[in-house]
Tab-separated table of C-alpha atoms in Angstrom:
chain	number	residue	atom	x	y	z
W	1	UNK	CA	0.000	0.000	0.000
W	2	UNK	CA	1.385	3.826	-0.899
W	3	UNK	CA	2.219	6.140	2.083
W	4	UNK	CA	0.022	9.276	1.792
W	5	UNK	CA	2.398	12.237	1.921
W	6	UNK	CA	1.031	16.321	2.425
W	7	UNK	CA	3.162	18.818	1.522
W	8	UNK	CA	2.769	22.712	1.370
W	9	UNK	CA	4.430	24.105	-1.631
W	10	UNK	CA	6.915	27.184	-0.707
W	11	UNK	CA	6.137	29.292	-3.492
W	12	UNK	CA	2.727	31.169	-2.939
W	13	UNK	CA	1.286	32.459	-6.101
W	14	UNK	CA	0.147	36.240	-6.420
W	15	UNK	CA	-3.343	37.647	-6.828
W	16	UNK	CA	-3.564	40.551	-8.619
W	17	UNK	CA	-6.379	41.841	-10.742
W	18	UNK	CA	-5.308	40.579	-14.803
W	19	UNK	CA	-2.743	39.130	-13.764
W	20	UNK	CA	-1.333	35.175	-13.919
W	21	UNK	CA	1.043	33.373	-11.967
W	22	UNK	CA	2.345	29.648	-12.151
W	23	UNK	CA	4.105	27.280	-10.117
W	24	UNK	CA	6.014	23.942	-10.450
W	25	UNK	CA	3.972	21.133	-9.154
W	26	UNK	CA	6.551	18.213	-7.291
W	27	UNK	CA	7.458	15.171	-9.739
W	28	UNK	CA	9.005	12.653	-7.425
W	29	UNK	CA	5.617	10.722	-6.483
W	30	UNK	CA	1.809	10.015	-7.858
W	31	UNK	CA	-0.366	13.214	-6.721
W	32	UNK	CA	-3.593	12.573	-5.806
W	33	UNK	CA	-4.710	16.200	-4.777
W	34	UNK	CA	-3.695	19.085	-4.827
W	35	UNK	CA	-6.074	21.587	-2.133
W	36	UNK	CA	-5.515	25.753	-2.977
W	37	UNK	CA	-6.138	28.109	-0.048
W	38	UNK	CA	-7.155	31.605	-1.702
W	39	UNK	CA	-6.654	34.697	0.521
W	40	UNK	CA	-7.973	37.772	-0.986
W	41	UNK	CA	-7.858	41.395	0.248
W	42	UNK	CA	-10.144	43.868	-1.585
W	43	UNK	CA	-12.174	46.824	-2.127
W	44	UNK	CA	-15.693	46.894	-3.164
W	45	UNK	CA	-18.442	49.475	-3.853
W	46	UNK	CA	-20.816	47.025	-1.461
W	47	UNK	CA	-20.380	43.458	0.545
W	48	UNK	CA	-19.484	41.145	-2.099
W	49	UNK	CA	-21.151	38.235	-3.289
W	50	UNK	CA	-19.514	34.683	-2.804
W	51	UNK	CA	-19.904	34.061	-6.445
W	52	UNK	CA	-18.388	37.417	-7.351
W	53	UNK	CA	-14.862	36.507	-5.158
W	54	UNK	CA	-14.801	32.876	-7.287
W	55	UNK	CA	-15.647	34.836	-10.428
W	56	UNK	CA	-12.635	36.715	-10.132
W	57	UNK	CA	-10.573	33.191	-10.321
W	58	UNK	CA	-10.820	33.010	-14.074
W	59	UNK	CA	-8.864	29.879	-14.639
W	60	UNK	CA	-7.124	27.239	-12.320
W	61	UNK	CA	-5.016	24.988	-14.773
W	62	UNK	CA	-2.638	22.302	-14.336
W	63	UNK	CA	-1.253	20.850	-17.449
W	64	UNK	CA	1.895	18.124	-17.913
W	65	UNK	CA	4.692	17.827	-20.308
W	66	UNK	CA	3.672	20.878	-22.224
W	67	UNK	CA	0.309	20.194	-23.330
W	68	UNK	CA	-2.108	17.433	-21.223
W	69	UNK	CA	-4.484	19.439	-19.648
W	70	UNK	CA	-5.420	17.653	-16.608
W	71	UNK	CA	-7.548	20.941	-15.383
W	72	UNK	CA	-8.626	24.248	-16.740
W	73	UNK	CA	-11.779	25.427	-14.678
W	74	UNK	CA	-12.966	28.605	-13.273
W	75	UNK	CA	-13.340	29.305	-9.338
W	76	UNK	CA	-16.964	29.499	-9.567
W	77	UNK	CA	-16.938	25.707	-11.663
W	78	UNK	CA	-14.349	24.134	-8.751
W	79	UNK	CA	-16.117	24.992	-5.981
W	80	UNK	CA	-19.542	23.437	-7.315
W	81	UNK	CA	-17.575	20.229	-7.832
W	82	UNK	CA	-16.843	20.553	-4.050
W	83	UNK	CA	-20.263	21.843	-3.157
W	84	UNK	CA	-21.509	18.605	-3.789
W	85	UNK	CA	-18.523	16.131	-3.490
W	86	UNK	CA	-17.858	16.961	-0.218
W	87	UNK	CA	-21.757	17.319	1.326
W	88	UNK	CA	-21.614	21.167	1.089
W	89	UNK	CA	-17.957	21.377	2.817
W	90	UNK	CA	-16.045	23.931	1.372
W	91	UNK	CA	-13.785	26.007	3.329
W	92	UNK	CA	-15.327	29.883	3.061
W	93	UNK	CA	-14.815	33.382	4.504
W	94	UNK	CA	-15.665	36.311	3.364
W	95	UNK	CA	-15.970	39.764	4.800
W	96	UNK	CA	-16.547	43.064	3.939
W	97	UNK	CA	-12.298	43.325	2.878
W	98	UNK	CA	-11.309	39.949	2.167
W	99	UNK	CA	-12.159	36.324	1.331
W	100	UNK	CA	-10.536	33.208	2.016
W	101	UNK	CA	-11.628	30.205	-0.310
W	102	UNK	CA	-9.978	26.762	0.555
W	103	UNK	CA	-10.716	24.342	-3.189
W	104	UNK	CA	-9.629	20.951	-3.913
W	105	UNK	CA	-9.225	19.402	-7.327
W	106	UNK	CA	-9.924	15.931	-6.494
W	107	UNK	CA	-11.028	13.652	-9.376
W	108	UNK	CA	-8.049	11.138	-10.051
W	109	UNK	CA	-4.475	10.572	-9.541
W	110	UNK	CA	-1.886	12.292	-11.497
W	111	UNK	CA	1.282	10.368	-12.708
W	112	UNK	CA	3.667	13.217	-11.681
W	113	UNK	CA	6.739	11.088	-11.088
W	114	UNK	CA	6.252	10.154	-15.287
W	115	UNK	CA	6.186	13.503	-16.061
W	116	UNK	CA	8.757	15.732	-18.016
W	117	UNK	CA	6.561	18.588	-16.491
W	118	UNK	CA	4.062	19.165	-14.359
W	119	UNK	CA	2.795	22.957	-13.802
W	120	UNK	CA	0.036	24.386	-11.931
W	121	UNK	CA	-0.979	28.300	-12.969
W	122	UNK	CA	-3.893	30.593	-11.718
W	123	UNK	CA	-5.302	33.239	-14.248
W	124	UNK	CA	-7.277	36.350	-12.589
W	125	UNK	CA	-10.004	39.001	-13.920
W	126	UNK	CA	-10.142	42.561	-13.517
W	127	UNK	CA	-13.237	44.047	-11.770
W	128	UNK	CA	-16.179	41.238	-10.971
W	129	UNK	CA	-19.535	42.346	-9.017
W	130	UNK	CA	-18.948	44.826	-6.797
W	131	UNK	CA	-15.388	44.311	-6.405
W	132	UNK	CA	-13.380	47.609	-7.962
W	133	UNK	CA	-9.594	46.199	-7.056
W	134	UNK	CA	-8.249	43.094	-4.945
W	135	UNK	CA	-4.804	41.715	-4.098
W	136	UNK	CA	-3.734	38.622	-2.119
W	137	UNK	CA	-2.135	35.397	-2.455
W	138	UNK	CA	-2.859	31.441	-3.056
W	139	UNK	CA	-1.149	29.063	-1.065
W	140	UNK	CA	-0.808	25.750	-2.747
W	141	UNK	CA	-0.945	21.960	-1.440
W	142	UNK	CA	-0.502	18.567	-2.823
W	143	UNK	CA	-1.385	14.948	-1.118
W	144	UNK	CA	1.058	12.929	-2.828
W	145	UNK	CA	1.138	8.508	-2.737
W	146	UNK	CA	4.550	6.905	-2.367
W	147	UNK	CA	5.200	3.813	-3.965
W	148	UNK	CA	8.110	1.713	-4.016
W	149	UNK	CA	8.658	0.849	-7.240
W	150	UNK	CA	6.913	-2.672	-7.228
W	151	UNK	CA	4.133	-1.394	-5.085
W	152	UNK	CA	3.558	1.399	-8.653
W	153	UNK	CA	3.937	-1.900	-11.246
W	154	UNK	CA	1.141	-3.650	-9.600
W	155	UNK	CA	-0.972	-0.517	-8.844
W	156	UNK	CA	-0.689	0.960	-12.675
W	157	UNK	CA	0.279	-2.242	-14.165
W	158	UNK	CA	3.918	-2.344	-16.060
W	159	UNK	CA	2.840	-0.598	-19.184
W	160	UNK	CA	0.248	1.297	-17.577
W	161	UNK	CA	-2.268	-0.525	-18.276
W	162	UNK	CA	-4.361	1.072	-15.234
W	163	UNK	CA	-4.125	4.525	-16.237
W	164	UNK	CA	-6.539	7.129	-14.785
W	165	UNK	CA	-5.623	10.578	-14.949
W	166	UNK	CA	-8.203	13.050	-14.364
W	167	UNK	CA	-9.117	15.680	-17.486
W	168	UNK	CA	-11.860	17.930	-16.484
W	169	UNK	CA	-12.907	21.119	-18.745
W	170	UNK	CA	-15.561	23.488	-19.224
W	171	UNK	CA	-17.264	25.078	-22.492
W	172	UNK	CA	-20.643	27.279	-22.508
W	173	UNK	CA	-23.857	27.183	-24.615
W	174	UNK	CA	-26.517	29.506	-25.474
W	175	UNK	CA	-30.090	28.269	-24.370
W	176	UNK	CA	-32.921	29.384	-27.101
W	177	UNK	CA	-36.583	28.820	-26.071
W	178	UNK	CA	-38.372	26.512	-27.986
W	179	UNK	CA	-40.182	23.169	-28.304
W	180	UNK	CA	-37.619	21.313	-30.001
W	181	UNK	CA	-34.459	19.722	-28.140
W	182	UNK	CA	-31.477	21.708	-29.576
W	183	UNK	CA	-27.772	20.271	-29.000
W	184	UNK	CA	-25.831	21.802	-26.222
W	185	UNK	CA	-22.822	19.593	-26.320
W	186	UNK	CA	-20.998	17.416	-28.547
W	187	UNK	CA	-19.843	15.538	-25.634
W	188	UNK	CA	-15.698	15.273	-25.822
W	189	UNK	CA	-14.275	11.739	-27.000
W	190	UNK	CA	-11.140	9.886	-26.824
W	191	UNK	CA	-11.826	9.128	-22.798
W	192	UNK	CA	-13.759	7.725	-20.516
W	193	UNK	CA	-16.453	10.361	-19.775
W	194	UNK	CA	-17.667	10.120	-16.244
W	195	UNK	CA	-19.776	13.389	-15.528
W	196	UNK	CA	-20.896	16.393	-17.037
W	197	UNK	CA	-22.002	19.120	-14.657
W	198	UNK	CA	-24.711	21.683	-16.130
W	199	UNK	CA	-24.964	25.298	-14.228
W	200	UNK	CA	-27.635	27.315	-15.980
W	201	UNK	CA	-28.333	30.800	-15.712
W	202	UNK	CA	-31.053	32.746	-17.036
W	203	UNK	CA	-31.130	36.218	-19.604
W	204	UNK	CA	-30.274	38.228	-16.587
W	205	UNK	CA	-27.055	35.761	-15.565
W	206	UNK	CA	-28.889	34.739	-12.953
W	207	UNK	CA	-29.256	30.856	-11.510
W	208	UNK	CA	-32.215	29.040	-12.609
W	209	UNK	CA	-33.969	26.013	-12.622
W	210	UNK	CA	-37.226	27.492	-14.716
W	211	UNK	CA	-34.855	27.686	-17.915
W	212	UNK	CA	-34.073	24.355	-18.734
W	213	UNK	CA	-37.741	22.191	-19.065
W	214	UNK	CA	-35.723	18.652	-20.182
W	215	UNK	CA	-32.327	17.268	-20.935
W	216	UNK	CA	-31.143	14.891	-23.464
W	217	UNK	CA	-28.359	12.565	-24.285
W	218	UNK	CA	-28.332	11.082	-27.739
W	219	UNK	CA	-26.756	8.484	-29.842
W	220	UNK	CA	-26.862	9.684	-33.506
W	221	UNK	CA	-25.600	7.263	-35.578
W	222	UNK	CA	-28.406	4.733	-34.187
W	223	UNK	CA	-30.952	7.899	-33.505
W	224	UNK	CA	-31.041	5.998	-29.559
W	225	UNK	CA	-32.251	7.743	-26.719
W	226	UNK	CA	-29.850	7.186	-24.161
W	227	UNK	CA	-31.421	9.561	-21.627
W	228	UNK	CA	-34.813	11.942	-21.361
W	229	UNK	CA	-35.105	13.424	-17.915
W	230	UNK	CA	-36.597	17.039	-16.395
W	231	UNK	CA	-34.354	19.195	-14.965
W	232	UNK	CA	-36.276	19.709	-12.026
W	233	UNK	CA	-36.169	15.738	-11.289
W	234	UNK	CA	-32.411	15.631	-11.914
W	235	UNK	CA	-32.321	18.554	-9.279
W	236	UNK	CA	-34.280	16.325	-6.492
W	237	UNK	CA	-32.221	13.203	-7.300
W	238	UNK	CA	-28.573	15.114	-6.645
W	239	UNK	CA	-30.130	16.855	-3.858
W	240	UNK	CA	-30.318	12.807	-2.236
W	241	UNK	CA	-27.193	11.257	-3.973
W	242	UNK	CA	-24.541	13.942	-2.951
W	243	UNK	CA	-26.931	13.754	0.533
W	244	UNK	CA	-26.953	17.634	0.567
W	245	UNK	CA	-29.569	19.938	2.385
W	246	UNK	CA	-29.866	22.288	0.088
W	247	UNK	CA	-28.782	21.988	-3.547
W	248	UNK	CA	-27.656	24.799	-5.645
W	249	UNK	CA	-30.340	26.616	-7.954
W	250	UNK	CA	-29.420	26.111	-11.549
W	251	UNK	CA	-27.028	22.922	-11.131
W	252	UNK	CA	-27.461	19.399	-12.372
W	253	UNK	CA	-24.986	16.861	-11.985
W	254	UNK	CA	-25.273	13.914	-14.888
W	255	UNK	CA	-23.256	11.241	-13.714
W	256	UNK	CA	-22.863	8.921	-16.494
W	257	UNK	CA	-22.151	5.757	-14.439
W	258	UNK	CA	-25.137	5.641	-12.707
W	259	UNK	CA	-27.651	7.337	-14.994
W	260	UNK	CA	-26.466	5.514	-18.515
W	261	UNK	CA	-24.209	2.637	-18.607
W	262	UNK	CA	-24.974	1.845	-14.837
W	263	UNK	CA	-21.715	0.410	-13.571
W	264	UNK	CA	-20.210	3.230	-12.222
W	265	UNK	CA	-17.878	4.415	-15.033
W	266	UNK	CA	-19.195	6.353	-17.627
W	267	UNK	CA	-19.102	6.556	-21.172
W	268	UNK	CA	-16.594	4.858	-23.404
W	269	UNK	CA	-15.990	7.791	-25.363
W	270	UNK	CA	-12.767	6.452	-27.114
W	271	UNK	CA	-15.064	4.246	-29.034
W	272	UNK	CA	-17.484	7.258	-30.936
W	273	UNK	CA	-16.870	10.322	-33.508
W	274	UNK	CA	-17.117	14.138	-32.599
W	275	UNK	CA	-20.744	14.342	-32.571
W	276	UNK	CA	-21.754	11.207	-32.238
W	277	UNK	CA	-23.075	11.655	-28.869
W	278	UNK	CA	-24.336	14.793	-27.842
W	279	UNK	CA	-26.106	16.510	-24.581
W	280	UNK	CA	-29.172	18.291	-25.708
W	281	UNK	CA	-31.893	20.752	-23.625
W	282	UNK	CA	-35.669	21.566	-24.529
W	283	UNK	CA	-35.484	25.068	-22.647
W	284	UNK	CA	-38.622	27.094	-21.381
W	285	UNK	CA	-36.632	30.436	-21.767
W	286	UNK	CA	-33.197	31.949	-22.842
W	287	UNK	CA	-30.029	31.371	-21.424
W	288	UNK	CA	-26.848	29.944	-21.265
W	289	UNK	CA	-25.153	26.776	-20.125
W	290	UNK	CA	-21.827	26.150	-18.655
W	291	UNK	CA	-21.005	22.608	-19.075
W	292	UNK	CA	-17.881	21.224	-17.037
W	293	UNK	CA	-16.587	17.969	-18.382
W	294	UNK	CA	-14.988	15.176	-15.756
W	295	UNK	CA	-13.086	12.872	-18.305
W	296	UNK	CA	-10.801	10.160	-16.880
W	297	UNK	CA	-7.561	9.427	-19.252
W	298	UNK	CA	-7.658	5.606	-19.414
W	299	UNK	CA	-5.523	3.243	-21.363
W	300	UNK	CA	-8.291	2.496	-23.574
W	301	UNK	CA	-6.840	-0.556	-25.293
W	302	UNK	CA	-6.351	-2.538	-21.644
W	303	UNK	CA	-9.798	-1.705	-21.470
W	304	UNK	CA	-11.131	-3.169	-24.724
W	305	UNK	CA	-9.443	-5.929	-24.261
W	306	UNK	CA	-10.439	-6.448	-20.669
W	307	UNK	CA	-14.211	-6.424	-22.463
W	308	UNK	CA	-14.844	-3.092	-20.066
């Protein structure tokens, strides 16, 4: 069995309005966390919103050997992930001057001790909300496994063959009223697709559940029906999975393990075309979507050959 290992990286990065700033993640074991503590000092016009302080966090991303993206999501998408991962337990203060934000990104393990390069960089916006100007810093942590080396063979397998790196992404929609289902999502291939988290807002940017009337997901090469379910009822059914008291207006989580293929992992999505499968709304009013993507990069011929 690994030894869990925490360590607090020594180089904080910087918060300043437009501005980015990037670190070097450690390569000498498997990561299987990393946790960012956000301390923000600011001005505002009035008390800020929590939603305007994440807003301002623009992009968390951590990519390896130049160009894997392993994650590239806003505050605001991170800390619904941990909204309802961890029962509504995410680290928050915020006053009238300052926030502090404590987010994890938690999906799968990453490889590190593999990589070339592994770096972790936080992009910020100028002015959100009420918030005129704001300054700080972002302390970063990592929860590292250590193998020995035959304790990583049989854990990834000696040509990796148990591969699971976590890839999770976001991309945004615009809702049209109507009667017809319109496509939302071409849902992204070449992985194993495990959830796709929809956070809807209506013409005013607002959260909603009234916008949305039904989602979709469709196979069209054999025009199959794969899922047909009210947003409303996807809404109750988180609200008792992710055993939360209160669920957050305008969020559905479609967890593709349990509501399609029903074993827990998700959709092969290694084995379709761009477009083959797509994530489609019948919507009740304008809007927009912002769909966050929780792919897992497998070693998708182990799998097929497994019969997975």
């Amino acid at each position: 069995m690994p030894v869990r290992k925490l360590v607090t990286l020594d180089k904080k990065l910087a918060i300043s309005p437009n501005g980015t700033d990037q670190l070097d993640l450690p390569r000498d074991h498997v990561i299987d966390e990393i946790v960012l503590r956000f301390q923000f000092s600011y001005s505002a016009t009035s008390a800020p919103s929590l939603w305007d302080v994440l807003k301002a966090i623009q992009e968390v991303r951590v990519v390896s050997d130049g160009s894997v993206v392993h994650w590239s999501l806003r505050g605001d998408d991170i800390y619904i992930l941990n909204y309802y991962d961890q029962q509504q337990a995410v680290p928050v203060d915020i006053t009238a001057s300052g926030a502090t934000i404590t987010l994890r990104l938690a999906t799968s393990e990453i490889l590190a001790n593999l990589k070339s390069d592994l770096k972790l960089s936080v992009r910020f916006g100028g002015a959100i909300g009420s918030i005129t100007s704001f300054s700080g810093a972002v302390t970063a942590s990592v929860e590292q496994l250590v193998y020995d080396p035959n304790e990583f063979v049989e854990a990834y397998g000696p040509n990796l063959e148990n591969l699971a790196e976590p890839k999770v992404t976001a991309e945004e929609a615009t809702l049209n009223a109507g009667t017809q289902f319109q496509t939302v999502s071409e849902l992204p291939v070449g992985n194993l697709l495990k959830r796709t988290v929809m956070v809807v807002t209506d013409s005013s940017g607002d959260f909603s559940d009234s916008v949305v009337d039904r989602i979709r997901l469709m196979n069209k090469p054999g025009a199959q029906e794969l899922l047909n379910e009210a947003f409303t009822i996807f809404g109750d059914k988180d609200r008792m999975e992710y055993q939360l008291t209160q669920r957050l207006t305008g969020v559905v989580f479609i967890d593709y393990g349990v509501d399609v293929t029903e074993d827990n992992l998700g959709l092969r999505m290694w084995r379709v075309a761009k477009g083959d499968i797509t994530l489609e709304t019948r919507n009740n009013a304008n809007g927009r979507a912002r769909l966050i993507h929780e792919e897992i990069i497998v070693n998708s011929e182990t799998l097929d050959e497994a019969g997975v």
